[in-house]
Coordinates of C-alpha atoms and ligand atoms in Angstrom, one line a residue:
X1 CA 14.9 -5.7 29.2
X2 CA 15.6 -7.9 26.1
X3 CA 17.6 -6.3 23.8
X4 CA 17.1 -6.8 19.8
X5 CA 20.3 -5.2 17.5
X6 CA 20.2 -4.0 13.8
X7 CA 23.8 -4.5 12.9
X8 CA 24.4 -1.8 9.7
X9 CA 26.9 -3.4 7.3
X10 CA 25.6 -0.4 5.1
X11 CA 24.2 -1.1 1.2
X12 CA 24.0 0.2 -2.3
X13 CA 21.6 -0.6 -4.9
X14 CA 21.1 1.1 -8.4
X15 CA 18.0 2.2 -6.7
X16 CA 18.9 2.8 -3.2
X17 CA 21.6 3.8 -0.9
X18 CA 21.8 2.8 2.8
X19 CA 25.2 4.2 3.3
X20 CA 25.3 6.8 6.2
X21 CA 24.3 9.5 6.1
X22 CA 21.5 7.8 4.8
X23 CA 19.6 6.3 6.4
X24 CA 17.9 3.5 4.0
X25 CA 14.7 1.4 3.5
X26 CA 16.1 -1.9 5.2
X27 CA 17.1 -0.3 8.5
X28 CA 13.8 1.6 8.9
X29 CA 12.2 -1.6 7.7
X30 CA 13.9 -4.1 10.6
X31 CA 13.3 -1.1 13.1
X32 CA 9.2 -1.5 12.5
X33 CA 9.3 -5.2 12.0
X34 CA 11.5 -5.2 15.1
X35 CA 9.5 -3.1 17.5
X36 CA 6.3 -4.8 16.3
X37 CA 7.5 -8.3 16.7
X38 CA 9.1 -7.5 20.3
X39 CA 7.4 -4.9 21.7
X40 CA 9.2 -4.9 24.8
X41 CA 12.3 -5.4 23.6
X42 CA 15.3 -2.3 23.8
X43 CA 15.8 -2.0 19.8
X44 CA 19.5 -1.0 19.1
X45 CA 21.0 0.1 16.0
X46 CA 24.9 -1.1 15.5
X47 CA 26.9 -0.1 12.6
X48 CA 29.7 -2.0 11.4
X49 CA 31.5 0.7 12.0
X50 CA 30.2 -0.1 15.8
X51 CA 32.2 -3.4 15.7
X52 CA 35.2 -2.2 14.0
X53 CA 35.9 0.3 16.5
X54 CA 35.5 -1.8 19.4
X55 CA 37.6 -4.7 17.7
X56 CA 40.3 -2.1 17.6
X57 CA 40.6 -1.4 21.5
X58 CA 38.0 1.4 21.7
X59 CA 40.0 4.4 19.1
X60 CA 39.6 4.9 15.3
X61 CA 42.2 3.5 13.0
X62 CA 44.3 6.1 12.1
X63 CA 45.6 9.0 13.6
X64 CA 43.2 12.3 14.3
X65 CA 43.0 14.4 12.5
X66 CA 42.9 12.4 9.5
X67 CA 38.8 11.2 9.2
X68 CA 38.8 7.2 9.8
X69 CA 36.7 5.7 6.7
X70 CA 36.3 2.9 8.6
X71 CA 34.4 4.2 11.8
X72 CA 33.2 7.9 10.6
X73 CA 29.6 6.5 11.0
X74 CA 29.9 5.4 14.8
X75 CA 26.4 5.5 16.7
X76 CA 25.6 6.0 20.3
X77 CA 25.8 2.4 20.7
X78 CA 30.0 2.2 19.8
X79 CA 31.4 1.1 23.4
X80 CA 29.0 -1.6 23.9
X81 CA 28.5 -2.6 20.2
X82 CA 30.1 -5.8 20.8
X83 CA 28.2 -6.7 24.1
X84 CA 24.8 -5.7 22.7
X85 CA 25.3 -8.4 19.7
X86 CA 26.4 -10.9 22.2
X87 CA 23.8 -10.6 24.7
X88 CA 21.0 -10.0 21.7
X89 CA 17.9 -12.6 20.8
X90 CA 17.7 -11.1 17.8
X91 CA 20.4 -9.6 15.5
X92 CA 19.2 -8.7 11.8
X93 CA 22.3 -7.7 9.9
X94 CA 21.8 -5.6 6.9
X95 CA 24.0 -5.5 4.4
X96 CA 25.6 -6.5 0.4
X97 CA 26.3 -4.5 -2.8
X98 CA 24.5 -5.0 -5.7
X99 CA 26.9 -2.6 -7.5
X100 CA 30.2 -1.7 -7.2
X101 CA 30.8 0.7 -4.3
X102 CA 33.1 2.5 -3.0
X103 CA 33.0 6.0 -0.4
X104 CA 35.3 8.7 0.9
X105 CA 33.9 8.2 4.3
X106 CA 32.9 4.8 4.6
X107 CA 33.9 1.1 4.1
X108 CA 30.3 -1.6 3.5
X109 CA 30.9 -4.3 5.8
X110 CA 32.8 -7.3 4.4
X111 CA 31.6 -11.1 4.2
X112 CA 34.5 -11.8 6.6
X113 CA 33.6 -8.6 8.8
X114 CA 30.1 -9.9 9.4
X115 CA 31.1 -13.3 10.6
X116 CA 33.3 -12.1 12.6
X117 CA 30.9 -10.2 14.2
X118 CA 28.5 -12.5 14.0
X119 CA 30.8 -14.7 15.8
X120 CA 30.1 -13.4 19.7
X121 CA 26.3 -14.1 19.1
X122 CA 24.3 -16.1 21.1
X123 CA 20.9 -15.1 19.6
X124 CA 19.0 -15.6 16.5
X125 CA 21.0 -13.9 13.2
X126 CA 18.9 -12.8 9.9
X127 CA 19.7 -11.2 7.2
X128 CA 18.3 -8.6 4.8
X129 CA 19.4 -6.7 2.1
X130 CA 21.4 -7.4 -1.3
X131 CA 23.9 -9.4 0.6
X132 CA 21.0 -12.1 1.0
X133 CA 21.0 -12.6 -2.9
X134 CA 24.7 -13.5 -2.9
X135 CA 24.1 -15.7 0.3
X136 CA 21.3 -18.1 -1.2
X137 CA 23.1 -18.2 -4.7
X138 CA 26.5 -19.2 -2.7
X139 CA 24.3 -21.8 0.2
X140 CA 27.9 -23.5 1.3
X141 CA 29.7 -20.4 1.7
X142 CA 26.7 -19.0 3.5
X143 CA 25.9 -22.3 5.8
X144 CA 25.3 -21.6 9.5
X145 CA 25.7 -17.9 8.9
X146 CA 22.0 -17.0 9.6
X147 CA 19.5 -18.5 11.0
X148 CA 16.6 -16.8 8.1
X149 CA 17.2 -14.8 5.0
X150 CA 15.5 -11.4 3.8
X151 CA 15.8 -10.5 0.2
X152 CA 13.6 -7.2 0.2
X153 CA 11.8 -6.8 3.5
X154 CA 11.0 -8.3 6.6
X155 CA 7.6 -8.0 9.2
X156 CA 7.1 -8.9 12.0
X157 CA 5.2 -12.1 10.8
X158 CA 7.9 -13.5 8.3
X159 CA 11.1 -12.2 11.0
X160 CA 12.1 -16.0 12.1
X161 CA 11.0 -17.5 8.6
X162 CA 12.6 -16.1 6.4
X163 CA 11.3 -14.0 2.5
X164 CA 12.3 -13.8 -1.0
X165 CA 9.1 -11.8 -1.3
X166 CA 8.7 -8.5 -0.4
X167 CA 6.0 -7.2 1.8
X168 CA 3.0 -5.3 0.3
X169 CA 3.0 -1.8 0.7
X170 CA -0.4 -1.6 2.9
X171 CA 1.6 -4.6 4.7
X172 CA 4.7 -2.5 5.9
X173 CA 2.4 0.9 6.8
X174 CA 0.8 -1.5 9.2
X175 CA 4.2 -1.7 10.8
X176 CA 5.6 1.2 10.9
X177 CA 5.0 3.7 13.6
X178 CA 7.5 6.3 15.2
X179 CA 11.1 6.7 14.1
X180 CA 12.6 8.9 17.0
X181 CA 14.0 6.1 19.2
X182 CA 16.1 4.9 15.8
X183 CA 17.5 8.2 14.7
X184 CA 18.1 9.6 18.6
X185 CA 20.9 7.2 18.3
X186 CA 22.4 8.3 15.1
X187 CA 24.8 11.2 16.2
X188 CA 24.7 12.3 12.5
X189 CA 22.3 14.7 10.1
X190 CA 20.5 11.4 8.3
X191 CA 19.0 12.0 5.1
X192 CA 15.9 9.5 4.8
X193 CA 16.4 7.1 1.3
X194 CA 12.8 7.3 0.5
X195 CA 10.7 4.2 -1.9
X196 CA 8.1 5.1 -4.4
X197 CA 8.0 1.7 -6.6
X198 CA 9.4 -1.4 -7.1
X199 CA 10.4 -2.8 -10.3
X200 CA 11.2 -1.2 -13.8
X201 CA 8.4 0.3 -16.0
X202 CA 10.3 -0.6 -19.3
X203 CA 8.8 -3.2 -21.5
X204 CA 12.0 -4.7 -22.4
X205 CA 14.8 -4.6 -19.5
X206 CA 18.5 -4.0 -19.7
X207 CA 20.8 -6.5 -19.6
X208 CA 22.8 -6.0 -17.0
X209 CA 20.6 -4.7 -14.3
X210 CA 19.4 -6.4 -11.5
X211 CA 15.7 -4.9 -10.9
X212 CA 13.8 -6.9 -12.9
X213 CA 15.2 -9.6 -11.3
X214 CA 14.8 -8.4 -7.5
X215 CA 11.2 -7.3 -8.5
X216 CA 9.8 -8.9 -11.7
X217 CA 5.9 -6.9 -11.2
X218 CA 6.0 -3.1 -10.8
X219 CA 4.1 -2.2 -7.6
X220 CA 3.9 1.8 -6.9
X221 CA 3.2 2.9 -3.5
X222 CA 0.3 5.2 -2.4
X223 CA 1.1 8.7 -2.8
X224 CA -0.8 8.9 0.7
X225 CA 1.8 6.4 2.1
X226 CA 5.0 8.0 1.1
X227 CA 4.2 11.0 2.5
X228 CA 2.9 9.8 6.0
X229 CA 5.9 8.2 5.9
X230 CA 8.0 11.4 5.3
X231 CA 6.2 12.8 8.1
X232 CA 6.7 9.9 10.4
X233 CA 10.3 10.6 10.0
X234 CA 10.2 14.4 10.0
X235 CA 8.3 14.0 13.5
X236 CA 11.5 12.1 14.7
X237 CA 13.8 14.8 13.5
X238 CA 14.9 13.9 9.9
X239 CA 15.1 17.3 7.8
X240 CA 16.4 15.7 5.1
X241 CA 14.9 13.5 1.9
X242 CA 15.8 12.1 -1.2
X243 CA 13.2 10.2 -3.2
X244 CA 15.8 7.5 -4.8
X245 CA 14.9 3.7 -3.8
X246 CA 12.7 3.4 -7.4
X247 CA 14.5 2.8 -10.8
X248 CA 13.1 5.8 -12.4
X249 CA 11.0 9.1 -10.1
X250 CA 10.0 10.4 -13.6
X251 CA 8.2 6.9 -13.8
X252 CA 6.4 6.9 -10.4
X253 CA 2.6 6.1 -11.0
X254 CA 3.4 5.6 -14.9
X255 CA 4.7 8.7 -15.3
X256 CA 1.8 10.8 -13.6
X257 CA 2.2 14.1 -13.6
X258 CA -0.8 14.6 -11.0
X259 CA 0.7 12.2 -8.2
X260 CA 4.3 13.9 -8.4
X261 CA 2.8 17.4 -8.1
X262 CA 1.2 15.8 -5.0
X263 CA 3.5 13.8 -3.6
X264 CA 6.1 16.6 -3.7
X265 CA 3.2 19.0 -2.9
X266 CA 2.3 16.6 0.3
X267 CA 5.7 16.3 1.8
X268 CA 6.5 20.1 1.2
X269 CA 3.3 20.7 3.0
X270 CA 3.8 17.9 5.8
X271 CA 7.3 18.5 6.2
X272 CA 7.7 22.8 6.2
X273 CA 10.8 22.8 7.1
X274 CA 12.8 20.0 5.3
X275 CA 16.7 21.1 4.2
X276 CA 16.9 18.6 1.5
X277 CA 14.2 17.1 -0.7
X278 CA 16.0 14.9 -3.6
X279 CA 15.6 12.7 -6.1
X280 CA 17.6 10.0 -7.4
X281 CA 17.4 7.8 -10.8
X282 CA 15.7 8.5 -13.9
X283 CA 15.4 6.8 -16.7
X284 CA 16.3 8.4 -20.4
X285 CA 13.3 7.1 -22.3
X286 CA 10.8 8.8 -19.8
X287 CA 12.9 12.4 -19.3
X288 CA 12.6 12.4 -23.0
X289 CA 9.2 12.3 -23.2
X290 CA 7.0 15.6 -22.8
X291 CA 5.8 14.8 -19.7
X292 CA 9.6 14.0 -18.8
X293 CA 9.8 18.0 -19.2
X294 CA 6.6 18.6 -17.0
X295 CA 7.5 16.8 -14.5
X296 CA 11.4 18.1 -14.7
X297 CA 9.8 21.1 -13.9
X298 CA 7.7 20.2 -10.8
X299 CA 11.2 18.4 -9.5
X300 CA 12.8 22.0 -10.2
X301 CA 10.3 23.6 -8.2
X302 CA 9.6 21.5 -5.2
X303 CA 12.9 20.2 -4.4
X304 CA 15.8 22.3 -3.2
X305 CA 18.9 23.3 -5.5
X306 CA 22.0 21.0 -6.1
X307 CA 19.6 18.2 -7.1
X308 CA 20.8 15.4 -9.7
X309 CA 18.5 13.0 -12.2
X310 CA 21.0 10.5 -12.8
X311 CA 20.7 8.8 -16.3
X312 CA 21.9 5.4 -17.5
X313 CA 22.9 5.5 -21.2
X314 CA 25.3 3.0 -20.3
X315 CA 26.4 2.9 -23.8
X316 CA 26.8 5.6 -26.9
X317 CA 27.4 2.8 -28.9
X318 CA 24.6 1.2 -31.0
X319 CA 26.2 -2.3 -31.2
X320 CA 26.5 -2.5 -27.3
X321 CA 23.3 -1.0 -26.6
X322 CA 21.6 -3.5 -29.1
X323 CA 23.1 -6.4 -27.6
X324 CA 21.8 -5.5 -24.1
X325 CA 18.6 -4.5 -24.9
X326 CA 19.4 -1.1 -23.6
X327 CA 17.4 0.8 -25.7
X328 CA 18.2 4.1 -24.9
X329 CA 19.9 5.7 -28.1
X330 CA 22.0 9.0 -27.7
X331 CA 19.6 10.9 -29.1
X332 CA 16.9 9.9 -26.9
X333 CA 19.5 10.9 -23.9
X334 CA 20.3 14.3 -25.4
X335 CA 17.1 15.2 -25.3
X336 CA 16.5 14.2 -22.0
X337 CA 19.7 16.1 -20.5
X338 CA 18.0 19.0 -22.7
X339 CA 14.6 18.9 -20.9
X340 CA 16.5 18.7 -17.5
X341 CA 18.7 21.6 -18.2
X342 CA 15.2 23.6 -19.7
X343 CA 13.5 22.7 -16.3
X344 CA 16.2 22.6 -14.1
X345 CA 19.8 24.6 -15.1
X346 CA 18.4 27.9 -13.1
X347 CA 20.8 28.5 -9.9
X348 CA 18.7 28.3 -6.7
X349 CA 19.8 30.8 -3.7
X350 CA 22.5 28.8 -2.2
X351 CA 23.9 29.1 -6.0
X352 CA 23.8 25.7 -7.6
X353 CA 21.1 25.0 -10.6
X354 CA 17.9 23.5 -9.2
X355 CA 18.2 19.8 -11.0
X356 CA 20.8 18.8 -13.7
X357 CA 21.2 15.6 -15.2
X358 CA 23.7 12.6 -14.2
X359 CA 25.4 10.4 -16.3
X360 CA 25.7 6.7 -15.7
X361 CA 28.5 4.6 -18.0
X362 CA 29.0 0.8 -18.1
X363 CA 32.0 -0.6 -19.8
X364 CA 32.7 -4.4 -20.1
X365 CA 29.1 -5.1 -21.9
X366 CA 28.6 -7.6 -24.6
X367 CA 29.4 -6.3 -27.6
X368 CA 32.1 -4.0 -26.5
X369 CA 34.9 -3.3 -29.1
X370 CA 37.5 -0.5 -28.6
X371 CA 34.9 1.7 -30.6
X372 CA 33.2 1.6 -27.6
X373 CA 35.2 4.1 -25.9
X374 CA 35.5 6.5 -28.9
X375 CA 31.8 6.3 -29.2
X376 CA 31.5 7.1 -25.7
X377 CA 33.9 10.2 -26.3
X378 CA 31.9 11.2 -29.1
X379 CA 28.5 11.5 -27.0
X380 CA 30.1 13.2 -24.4
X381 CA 31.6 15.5 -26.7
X382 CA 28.5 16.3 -28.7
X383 CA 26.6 17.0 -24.8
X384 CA 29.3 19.1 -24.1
X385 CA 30.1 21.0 -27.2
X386 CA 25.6 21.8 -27.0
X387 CA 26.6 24.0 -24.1
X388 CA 24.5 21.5 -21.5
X389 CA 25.4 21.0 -17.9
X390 CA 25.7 17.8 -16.2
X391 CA 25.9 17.2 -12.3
X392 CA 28.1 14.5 -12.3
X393 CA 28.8 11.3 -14.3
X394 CA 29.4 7.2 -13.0
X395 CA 31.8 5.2 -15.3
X396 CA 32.0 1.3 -14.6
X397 CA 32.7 -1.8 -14.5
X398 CA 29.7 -4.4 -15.3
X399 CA 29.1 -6.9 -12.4
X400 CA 27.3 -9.9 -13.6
X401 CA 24.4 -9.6 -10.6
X402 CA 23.5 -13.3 -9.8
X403 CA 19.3 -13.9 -11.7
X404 CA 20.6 -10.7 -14.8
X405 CA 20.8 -12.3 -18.0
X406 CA 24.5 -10.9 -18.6
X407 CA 25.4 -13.4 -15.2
X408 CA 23.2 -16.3 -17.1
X409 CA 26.1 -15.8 -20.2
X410 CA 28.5 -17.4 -17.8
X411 CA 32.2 -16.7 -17.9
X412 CA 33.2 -14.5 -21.3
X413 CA 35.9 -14.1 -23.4
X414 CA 37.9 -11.0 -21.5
X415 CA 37.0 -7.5 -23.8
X416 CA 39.0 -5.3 -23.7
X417 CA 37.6 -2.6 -20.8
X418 CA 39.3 -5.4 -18.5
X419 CA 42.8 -4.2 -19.8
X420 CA 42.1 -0.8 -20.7
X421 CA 39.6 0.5 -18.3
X422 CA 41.7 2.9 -15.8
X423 CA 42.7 4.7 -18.9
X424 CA 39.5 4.9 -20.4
X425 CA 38.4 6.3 -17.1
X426 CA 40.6 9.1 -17.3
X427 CA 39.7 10.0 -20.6
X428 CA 36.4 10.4 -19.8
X429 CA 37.9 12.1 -16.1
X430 CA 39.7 14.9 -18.3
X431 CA 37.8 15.2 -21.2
X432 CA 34.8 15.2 -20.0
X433 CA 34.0 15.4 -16.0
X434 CA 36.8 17.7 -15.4
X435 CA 35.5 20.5 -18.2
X436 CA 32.1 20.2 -17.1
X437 CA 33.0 20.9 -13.5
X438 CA 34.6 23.6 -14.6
X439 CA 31.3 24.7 -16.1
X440 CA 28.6 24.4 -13.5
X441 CA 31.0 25.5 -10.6
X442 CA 33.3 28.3 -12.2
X443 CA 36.2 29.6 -10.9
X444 CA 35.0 32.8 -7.8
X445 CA 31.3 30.8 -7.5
X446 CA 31.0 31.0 -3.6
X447 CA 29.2 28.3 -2.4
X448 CA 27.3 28.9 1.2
X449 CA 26.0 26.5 3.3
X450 CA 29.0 23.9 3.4
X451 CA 29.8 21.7 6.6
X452 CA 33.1 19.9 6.7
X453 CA 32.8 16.1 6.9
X454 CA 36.1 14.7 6.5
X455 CA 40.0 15.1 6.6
X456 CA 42.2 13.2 4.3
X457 CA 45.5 13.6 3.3
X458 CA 45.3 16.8 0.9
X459 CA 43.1 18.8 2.9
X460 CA 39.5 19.1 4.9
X461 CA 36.4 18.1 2.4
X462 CA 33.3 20.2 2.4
X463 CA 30.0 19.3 1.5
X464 CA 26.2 19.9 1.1
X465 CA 23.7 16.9 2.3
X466 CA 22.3 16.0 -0.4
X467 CA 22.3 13.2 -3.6
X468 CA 25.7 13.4 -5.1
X469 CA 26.7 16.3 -3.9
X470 CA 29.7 18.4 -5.2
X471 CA 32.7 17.9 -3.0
X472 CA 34.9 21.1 -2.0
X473 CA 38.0 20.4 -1.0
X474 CA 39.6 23.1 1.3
X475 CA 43.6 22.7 0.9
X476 CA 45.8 22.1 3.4
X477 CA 43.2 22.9 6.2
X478 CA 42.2 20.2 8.9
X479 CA 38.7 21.1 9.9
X480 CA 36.7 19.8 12.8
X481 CA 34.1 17.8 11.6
X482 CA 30.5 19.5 11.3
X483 CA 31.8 23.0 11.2
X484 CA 30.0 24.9 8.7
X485 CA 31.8 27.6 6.3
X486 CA 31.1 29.5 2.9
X487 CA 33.6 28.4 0.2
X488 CA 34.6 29.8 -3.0
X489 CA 36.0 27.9 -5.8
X490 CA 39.5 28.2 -6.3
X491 CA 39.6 25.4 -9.0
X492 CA 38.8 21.8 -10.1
X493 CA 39.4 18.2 -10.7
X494 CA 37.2 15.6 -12.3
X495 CA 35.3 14.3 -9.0
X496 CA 35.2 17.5 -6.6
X497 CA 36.3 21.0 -6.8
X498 CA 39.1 22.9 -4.6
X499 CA 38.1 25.9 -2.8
X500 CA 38.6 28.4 -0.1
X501 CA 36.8 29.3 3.0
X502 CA 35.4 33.0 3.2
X503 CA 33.0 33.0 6.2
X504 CA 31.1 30.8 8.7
X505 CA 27.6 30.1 7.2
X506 CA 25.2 32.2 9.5
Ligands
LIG601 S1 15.8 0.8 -17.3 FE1 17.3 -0.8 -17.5 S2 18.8 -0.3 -16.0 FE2 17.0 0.9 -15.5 S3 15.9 -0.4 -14.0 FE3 15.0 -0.9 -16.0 S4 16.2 -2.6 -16.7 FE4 17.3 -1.7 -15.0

């Protein structure tokens, strides 16, 4: 039988992670396209974590029990990854950044890892994903790499052509059919990234950000269609969901209230026994708003507890946020985080609040002076000092994304995040992240329901599946992988908490 392999360099978007365990858009989208284009064909998936182990003799590359970041997310496929992309017709590799990323557990796949493994091929090589943005703005560097490029889906009628369109939604339904053969070869829990929309509702768009250029028109997705979909994968074993690859979930269908009650309603209903059901992104302006609190409260009560709307201010500072068209003013946030904590602050039975707010911070914007950062400071202070809770807050550096206006400003003067960002970081790690942890997971909280998922140096780290989920770090202890444990919280650090185990979760 023919064999056709999705290599899995991984991805993150603003909108969208394909990281494992998630399990994202792109690799569910080549699986379909795949199966429909070569219907006879033995479809593997192959992560690059696949490759690397097999480059290093078959063993991970450090010494058990310390967790290996760079093969944690091994498949079924591991022993024979190399052979498989050799004797392929067809590898689609799936990969690139569109924003800075970095994981406990996992390494994306480098430019210089993918050739390399593109290297033993003998079949056609495509590509989808972010990375494919890079590769047509960068031709030379890219030359002979791959034989068609991607930049947001592929079918099986575009697969040897080449797109810099995506698919239409009633387009990739067509395709897609059963997931079980893709996630029987996942040894790991995936939770399903899950698209409502492409594109940014906003009139005027930020900057920075690379969504209006990857999808100029908003298109929104059947509410009909996201669930089937949901089911499709809950049919082939997936328990767990976040709704994240959009820009904002409050702005699905123009903020309508009626189509989230059902499209939560519908996947509740379609998938009964789901562990996670998520959200990710949300933009200021439309939590704000008073349907922002409505439909707060529908995420509060559909979704399960521990769940995060993650908000780009980006900026406290009104020259900054003028410059980049930003728009969202800090009172326009503070209200928001207000109507998520209102709708969402309540602890669920596992003991974490329902839905809080997340925080996402850019420095190294036009218009950045060292009032920036006191600015900054100043918000975080004021959400703070208002007694609010906040899941968890992203502080970076601006990446000029090739098609954003802030990449179309060319090279800049240096300002003076590039000198003084590590420190600003902690600032905001200390006086900010690490009080705030100390609020919404005090000291004796015992949090059920943990599995471990990785050994480092100081100890075993625990965790919930979910969408940014709080990190326990058990001291000292090197625990198998996948055990599962109660732990209580011992005390904290500005990115995870410590804690202790009390009992095995039942
Ligand atoms: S609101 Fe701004 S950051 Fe968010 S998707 Fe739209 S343009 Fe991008």
């Amino acid at each position: 039988m023919q064999t056709v392999v999705i290599l899995d360099c991984f991805t993150v978007e603003p909108s969208g992670l394909g990281v494992p365990p998630y399990l994202s858009t792109y690799v569910r989208n080549a699986w379909s396209a795949l199966r429909r284009a070569r219907p006879e064909a033995d479809v593997r998936y192959v992560t690059i974590d696949d490759v690397r182990w097999c480059l290093v003799g078959g063993k991970p590359t450090v010494e058990p029990p310390l967790s290996d970041r760079l093969t944690y997310s091994t498949t079924v496929n591991r022993d024979t990854a190399i052979q498989l992309l050799r004797d392929a017709e067809i590898v689609v590799v799936i990969a690139g950044n569109a924003v800075p990323s970095v994981h406990l557990h996992a390494v994306n796949g480098s430019f210089e890892e993918i050739a390399r493994a593109l290297a033993c091929t003998r079949g056609r090589r495509y590509l989808l994903g972010p990375l494919s943005t890079y590769a047509l703005a960068s031709p030379v560097e890219y030359a002979g790499l791959f034989d068609a490029v991607h930049t947001h889906t592929v079918t099986s009628g575009d697969l040897l052509l080449g797109s810099r369109r995506p698919a239409d939604y009633e387009q990739t339904r067509r395709e897609r059919d059963s997931f079980t053969g893709l996630v029987e070869q996942m040894p790991w829990r995936p939770i399903a990234e899950l698209e409502l929309y492409r594109g940014c509702t906003r009139r005027k768009f930020c900057d920075f950000c690379n969504e209006p250029a990857k999808s100029p028109l908003v298109a929104f997705r059947e509410v009909e269609d996201v669930v089937t979909e949901a089911a499709q994968l809950y049919a082939a074993g997936i328990r767990n969901f976040r709704l994240g690859q959009q820009t904002c979930f409050f702005s699905y269908r123009n903020r309508d209230e009626d189509a989230i009650r059902a499209l939560l309603g519908g996947i509740r209903e379609r998938c009964p026994e789901l562990e996670v059901l998520h959200i990710d992104n949300a933009d200021p302006l439309a939590v704000a708003a008073p349907v922002g609190l409505r439909i707060a409260k529908l995420v509060a009560g559909y979704c399960t507890e521990g769940n995060c709307a993650p908000m780009g201010i980006e900026s406290f500072d009104p020259v900054v946020i003028e410059r980049n068209t930003l728009t969202c003013t800090p009172e326009i946030l503070t209200r928001a985080v207000e109507h998520v904590n209102e709708a969402g602050a309540a602890r669920g039975p596992g003991g974490l609040p329902m839905l809080l707010p997340g925080l996402n911070l850019i420095y190294g914007l036009p218009g950045e002076t060292h009032g920036t950062h006191v600015a900054n400071l100043r918000g975080l202070a004021g959400i703070l000092d208002a007694g609010l809770l906040c899941h968890r807050t992203n502080v970076r550096l601006a990446r000029a994304f090739p098609g954003t206006p802030l990449a179309a400003l060319g090279e800049r003067e240096p300002l003076p995040s590039a000198e003084h960002f590590p420190s600003w970081k902690a600032d905001i790690d200390f006086t900010w992240d690490q009080p705030m942890k100390e609020r919404v997971y005090p000291t004796g909280l015992r949090v059920p329901g943990l599995h471990s998922y990785f050994i480092g140096q100081g100890g075993t780290w625990w965790r919930r599946l979910g969408s940014y989920s709080i990190q326990i770090v058990e001291r000292d202890a090197a625990v198998p992988r996948g055990t599962t444990g109660d732990l209580v919280v011992t005390g904290h650090a500005p990115r995870m908490i410590y804690g202790e185990r009390v009992a095995s979760a039942s």
